[in-house]
Short mmCIF file of C-alpha atoms in Angstrom, two decimals:
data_model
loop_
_atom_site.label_atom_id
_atom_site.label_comp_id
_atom_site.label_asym_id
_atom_site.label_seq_id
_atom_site.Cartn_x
_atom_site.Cartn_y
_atom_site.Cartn_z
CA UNK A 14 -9.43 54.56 68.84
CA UNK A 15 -7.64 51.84 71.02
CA UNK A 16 -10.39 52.06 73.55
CA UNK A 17 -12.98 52.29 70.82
CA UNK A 18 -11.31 48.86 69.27
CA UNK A 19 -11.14 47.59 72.89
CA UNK A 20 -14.67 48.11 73.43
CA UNK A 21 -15.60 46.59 70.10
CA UNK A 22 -13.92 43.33 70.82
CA UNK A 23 -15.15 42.72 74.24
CA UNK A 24 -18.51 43.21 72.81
CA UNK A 25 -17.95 40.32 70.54
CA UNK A 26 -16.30 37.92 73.22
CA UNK A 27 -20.29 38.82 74.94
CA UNK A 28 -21.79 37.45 72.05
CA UNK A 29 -19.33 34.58 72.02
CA UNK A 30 -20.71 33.92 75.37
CA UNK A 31 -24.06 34.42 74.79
CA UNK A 32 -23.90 31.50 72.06
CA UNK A 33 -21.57 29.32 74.42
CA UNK A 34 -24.38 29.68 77.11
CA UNK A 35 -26.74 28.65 74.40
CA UNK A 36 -24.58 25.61 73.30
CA UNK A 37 -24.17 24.46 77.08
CA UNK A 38 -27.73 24.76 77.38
CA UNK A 39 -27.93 22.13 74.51
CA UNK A 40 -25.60 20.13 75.83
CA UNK A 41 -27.69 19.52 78.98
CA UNK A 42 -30.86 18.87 76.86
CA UNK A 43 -29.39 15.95 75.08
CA UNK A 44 -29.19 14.50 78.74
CA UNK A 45 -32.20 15.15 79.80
CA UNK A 46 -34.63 11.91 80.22
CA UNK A 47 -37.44 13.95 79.87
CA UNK A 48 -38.65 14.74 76.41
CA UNK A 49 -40.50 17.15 77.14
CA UNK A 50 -38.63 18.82 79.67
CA UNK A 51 -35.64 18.67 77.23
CA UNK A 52 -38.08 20.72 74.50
CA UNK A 53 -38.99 22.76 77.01
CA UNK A 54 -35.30 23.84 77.50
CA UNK A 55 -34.22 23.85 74.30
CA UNK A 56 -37.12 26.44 73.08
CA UNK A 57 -36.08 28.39 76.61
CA UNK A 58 -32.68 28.50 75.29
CA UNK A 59 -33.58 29.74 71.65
CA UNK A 60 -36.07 32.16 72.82
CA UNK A 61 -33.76 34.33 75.32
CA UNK A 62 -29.84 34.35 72.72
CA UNK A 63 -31.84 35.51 70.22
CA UNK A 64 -31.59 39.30 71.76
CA UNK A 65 -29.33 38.44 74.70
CA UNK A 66 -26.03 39.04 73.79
CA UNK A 67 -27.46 42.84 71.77
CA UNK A 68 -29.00 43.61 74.98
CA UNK A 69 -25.69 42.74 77.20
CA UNK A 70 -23.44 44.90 74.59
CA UNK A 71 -25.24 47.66 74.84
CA UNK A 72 -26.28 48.24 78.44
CA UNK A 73 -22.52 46.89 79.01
CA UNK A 74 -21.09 49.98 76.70
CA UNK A 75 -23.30 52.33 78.47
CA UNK A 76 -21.11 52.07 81.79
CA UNK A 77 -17.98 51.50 78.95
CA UNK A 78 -18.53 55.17 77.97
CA UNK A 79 -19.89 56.40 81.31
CA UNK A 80 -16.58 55.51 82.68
CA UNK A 81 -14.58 57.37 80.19
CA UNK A 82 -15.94 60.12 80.03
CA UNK A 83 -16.81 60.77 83.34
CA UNK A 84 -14.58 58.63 86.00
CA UNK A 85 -14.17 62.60 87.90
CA UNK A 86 -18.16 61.97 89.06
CA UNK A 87 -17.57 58.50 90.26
CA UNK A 88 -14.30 59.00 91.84
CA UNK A 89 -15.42 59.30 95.08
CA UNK A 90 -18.30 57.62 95.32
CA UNK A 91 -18.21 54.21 97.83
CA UNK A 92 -18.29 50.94 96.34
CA UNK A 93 -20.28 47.82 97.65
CA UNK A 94 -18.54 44.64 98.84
CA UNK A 95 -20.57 42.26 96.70
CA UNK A 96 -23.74 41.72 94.73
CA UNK A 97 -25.92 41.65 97.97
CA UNK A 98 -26.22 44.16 101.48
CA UNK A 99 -22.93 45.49 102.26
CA UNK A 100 -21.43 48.88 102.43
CA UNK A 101 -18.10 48.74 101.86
CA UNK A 102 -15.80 51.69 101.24
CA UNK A 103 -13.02 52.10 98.47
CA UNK A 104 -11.65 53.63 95.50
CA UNK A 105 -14.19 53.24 93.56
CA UNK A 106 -14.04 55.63 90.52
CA UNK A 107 -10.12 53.53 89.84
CA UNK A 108 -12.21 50.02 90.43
CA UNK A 109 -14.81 51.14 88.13
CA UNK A 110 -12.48 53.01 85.50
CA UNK A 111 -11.26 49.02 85.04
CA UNK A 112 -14.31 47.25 85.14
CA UNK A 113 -14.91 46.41 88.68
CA UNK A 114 -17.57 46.41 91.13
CA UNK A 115 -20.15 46.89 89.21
CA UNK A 116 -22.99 44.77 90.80
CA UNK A 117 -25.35 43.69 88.11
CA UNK A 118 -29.11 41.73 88.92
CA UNK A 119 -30.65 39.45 86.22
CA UNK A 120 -34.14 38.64 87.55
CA UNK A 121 -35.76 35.50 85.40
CA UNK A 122 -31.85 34.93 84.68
CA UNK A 123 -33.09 31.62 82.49
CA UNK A 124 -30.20 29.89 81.31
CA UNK A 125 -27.48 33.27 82.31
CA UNK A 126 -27.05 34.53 78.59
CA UNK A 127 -27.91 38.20 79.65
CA UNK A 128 -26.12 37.97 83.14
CA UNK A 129 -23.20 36.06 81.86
CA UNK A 130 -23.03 37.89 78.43
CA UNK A 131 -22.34 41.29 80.62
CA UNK A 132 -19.98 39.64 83.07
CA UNK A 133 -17.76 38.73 79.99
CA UNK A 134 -17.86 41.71 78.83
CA UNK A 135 -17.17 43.77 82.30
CA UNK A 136 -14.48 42.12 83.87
CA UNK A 137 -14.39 42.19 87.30
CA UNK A 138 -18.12 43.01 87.72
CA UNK A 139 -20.22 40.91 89.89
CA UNK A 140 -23.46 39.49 89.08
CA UNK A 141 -26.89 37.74 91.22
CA UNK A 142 -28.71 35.72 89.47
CA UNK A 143 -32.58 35.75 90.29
CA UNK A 144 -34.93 33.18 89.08
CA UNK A 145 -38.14 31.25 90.66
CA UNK A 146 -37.19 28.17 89.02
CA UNK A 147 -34.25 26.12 91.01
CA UNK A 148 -33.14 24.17 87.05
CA UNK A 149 -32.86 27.31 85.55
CA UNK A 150 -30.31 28.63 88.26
CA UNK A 151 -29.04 25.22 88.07
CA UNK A 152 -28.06 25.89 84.37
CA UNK A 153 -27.00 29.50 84.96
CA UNK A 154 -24.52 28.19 87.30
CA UNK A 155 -23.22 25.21 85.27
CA UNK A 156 -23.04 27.96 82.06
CA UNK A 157 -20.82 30.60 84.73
CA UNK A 158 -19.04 27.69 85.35
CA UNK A 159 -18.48 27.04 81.64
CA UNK A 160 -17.64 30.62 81.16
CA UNK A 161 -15.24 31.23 83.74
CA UNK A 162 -17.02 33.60 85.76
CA UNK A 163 -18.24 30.94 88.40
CA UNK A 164 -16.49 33.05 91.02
CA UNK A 165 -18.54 36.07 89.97
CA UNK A 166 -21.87 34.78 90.42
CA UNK A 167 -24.19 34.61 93.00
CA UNK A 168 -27.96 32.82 92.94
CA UNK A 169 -31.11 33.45 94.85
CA UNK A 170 -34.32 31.15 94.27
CA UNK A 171 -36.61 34.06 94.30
CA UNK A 172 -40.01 35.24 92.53
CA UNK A 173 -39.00 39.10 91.48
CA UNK A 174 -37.80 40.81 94.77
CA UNK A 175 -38.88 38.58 96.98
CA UNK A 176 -35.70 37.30 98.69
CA UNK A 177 -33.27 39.99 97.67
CA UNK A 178 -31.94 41.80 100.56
CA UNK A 179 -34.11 44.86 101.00
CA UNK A 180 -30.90 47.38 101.20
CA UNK A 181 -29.02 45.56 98.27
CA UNK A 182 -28.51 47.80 95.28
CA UNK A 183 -27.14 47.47 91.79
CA UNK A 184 -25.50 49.05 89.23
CA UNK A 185 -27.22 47.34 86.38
CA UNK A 186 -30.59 45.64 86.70
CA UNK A 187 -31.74 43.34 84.04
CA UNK A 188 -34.10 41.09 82.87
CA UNK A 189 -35.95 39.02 79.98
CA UNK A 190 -38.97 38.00 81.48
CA UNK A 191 -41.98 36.01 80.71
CA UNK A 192 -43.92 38.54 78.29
CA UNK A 193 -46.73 36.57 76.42
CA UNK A 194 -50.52 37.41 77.52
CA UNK A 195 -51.59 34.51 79.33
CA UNK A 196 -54.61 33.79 76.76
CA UNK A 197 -52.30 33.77 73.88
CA UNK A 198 -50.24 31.06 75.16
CA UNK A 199 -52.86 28.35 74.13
CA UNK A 200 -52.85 29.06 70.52
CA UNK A 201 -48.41 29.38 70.61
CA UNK A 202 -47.02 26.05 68.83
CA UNK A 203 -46.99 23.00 70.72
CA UNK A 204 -43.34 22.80 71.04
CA UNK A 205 -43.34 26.43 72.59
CA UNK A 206 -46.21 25.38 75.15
CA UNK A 207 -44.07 22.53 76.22
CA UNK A 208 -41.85 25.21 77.75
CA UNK A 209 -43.03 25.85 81.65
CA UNK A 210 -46.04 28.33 81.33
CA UNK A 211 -43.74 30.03 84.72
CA UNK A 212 -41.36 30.63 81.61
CA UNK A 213 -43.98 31.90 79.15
CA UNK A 214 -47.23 34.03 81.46
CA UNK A 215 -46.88 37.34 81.18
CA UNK A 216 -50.28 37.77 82.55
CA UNK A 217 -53.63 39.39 80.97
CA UNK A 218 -51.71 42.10 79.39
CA UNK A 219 -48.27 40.85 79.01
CA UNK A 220 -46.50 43.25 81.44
CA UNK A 221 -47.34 41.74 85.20
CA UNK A 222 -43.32 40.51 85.38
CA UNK A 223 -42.51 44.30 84.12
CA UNK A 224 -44.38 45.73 86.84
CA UNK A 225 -43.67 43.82 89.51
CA UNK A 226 -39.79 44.34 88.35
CA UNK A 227 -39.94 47.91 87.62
CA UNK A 228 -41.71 48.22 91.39
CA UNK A 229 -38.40 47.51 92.88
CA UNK A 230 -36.47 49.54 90.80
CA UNK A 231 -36.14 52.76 92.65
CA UNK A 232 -35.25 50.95 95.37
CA UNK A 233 -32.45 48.60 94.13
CA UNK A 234 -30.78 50.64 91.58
CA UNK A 235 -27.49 53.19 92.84
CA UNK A 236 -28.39 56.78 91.51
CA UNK A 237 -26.25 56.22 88.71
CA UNK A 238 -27.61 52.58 87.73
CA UNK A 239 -29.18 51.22 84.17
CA UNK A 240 -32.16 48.86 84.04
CA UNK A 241 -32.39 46.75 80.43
CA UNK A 242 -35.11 44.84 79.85
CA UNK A 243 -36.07 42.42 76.52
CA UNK A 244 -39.58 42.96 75.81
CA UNK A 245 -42.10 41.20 73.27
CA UNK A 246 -42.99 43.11 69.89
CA UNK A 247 -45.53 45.68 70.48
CA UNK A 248 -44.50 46.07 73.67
CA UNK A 249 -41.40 48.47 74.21
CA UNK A 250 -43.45 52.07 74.35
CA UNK A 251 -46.09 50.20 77.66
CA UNK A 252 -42.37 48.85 79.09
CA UNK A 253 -40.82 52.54 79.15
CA UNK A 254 -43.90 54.16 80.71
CA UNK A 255 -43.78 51.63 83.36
CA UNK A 256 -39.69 52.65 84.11
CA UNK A 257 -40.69 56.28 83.88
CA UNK A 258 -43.78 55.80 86.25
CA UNK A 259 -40.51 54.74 88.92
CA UNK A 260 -38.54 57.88 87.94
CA UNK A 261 -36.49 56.66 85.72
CA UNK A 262 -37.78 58.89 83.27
CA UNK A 263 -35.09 58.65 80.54
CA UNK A 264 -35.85 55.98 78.48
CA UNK A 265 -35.11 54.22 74.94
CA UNK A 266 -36.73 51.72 73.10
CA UNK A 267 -33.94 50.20 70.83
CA UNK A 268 -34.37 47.67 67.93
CA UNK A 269 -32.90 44.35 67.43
CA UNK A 270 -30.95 43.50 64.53
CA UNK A 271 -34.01 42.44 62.68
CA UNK A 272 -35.29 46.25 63.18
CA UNK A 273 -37.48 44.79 65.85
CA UNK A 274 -38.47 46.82 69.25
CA UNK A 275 -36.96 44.38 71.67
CA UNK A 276 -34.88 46.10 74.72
CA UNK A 277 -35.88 48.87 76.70
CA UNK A 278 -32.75 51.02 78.94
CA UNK A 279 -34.02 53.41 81.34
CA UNK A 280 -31.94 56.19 83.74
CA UNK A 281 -32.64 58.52 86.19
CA UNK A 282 -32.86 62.03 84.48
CA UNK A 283 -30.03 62.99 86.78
CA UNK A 284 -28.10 60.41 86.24
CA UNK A 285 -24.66 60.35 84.48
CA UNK A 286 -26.53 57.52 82.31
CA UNK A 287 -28.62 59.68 81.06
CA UNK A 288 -27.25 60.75 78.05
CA UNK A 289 -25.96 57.49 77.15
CA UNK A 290 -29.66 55.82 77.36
CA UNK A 291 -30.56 58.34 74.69
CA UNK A 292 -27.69 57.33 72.34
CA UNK A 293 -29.44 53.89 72.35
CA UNK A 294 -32.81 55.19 70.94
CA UNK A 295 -33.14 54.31 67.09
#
């Protein structure tokens, strides 16, 4: 019961986070000169706390319940010395029992609310934060800052995988990127095509971010790792098939609180995961 109450309020200082990221974000709009920059950011910011902090409790309680059930299987496993390529060896299954070094990836990071939601809520875990767009990482790192995980975060200008170390792995891989097929994005309201179409072009189909995202998976997720996605309505059942195309063949497709299919969690079928991915299905 403690633990269980435990859990339940660090999932609520996430979502705390999640709309402190999103009230930052504002902040920094008011300054901006440009109007329609400072639309841009503001429909940026609405768009990715409206699932954020739902998909940071839940892939964060995965590992929460992972770890207490099963700290034997990770007790001697080696831990990494940071988010990027090192190969570091410790105690591990203690480190992770309390939170720590767990190495979590948000690629498209936006303004941090995912990244930064899950850091809050796993203290001691590390994050990168991946994004193509220099302002966005710009207002990740002023929102870590905010937050008080500043010393936890690390940033990489990069489209998908492209600069990430190839040996880096991570322990939680996640991302809300851009999902909207690229000849819908004309007829969207002009406030929402004001955002950077970068932002917005998810390509004929929707899913060209998924799959160039889920083609790095196998490679940059430990054995035992989660990937969490946000995807658009309609499109949770084509996201899963893409995970389980990379072997991570258990999958869920979870609602929102709206009752909407909007995250997608994916594990290895070996993995000690596993179990708890299926627990997210509704």
């Amino acid at each position: 019961m403690e633990k269980e109450v435990f859990w339940r309020k660090k999932a609520e200082e996430a979502k705390a986070a999640a709309e402190k990221v999103k009230a930052v974000s504002a902040e920094k709009m008011q300054t901006e000169t440009d109007p329609a920059k400072a639309a841009a950011w503001q429909m940026e910011a609405e768009a990715r706390e409206a699932v954020a902090a739902e998909t940071a409790e839940r892939a964060g309680l995965v590992f929460a319940g992972q770890q207490e059930s099963n700290e034997e299987n990770t007790a001697d496993r080696p831990a990494e010395d940071g988010p990027r390529d090192t190969a570091g060896s410790t105690d591990a299954g203690r480190e992770r029992a309390a939170g720590h070094t767990i190495d979590i990836l948000d690629i498209g990071v936006g303004s941090g609310a995912i990244l930064l939601s899950l850091l809050k809520l796993l203290p001691g875990s590390r994050g990168l934060a991946v994004d193509i767009s220099a302002e966005a990482l710009a207002v990740t790192k002023e929102n870590a800052r905010s937050l008080g995980v500043a010393d936890r975060t690390w940033f990489i200008q990069s489209d998908f995988w492209s600069r990430i170390p190839a040996k880096s792995q991570f322990e939680i891989v996640v991302s809300n990127p851009p999902y909207i097929p690229a000849q819908v994005i004309g007829t969207l309201a002009r406030d929402v095509q004001k955002e950077p179409r970068l932002a917005l072009d998810g390509g004929q189909d929707g899913l060209d971010a998924y799959r160039n995202i889920t083609a790095g998976m196998a490679q940059h997720i430990k054995p035992d790792g989660l990937a969490a996605f946000e995807v658009g309505i309609g499109q949770g059942e084509a996201v899963a098939a893409l995970c389980r195309e990379q072997g991570f063949s258990v999958t869920a497709v979870a609602k929102d609180y709206a009752g909407i299919d909007r995250m997608v969690f994916a594990a290895r079928p070996d993995s000690v995961k596993a179990e708890w991915v299926k627990k997210l299905q509704k």
